[in-house]
Amino acid sequence: MVISAFSNTEVNISFPNGTSISKTLNWMDVYQEASRLNDLTGTMIQSSKPVSVVSGVSCMYIPEVPSAGNCDMIDEQMIPRSAFQKHFIIPPILSNKFMVRIFSSQSNNKVCVKDSSFENCTTMGSNQWLESTPNTFLLVVTSQKKASVIQYKESQAYMTTIPAIRQCMNPYTFVRQGVYGHHNNYISVTILSSASQSLLLDGISPSAQLADTAQVVPPFNNYTVLTFRITT
């Protein structure tokens, strides 16, 4: 889905199968492309003026072969290539399995995925992507050249863009959804271990809401990932 913020915006969409289309969008126009048979991962979108791009699936099983239950709708706003970075910490989702997809912006790019017991490195090409095996442990992704990382949770699936370490910020404002009142709400905070005691949530220490602590593996073992249950 491409959302235009300006009039007379020229948009070119190049698909992984080698085909492409061009559209002219005006202010607040939305163009949606869908495929029932083909994965559109790797689609390149270029525009003459700033646009927003949202990717997703209306009915998704993670993993692709369902074991039980219903499919889930997943979607996420994509970041532009100019925001790609090199170093990422992927938080665990309590005991739930997840996988990541890594997108390389340049050719001859060595990308390594690491947890406490293994490290797997591969050389990626420009606009190439790879997918990790399902995992429950914290991961570290390092990339010689700029890349982006998206995390996908299994069962009651969702997808989320992982910010790079260089994109970490001090203050955050977020909204807790209240549509499904019987669900628990959690946040994962990646923080320098030396600063973890100074963390505040709505002005007070959230230590009583701590659900999980994960130590990051080298070379970023000066970081910790804290998971909190949000109750208010």
mmCIF file of C-alpha atoms in Angstrom, residues 36-37 44 185 225:
data_model
loop_
_atom_site.group_PDB
_atom_site.id
_atom_site.type_symbol
_atom_site.label_atom_id
_atom_site.label_comp_id
_atom_site.label_asym_id
_atom_site.label_seq_id
_atom_site.Cartn_x
_atom_site.Cartn_y
_atom_site.Cartn_z
ATOM 1 C CA ARG A 36 -2.887 -14.113 -3.874
ATOM 2 C CA LEU A 37 -0.171 -16.419 -5.206
ATOM 3 C CA MET A 44 11.057 -1.838 -4.798
ATOM 4 C CA ASN A 185 0.027 -6.184 26.808
ATOM 5 C CA VAL A 225 16.402 -6.292 26.950
#
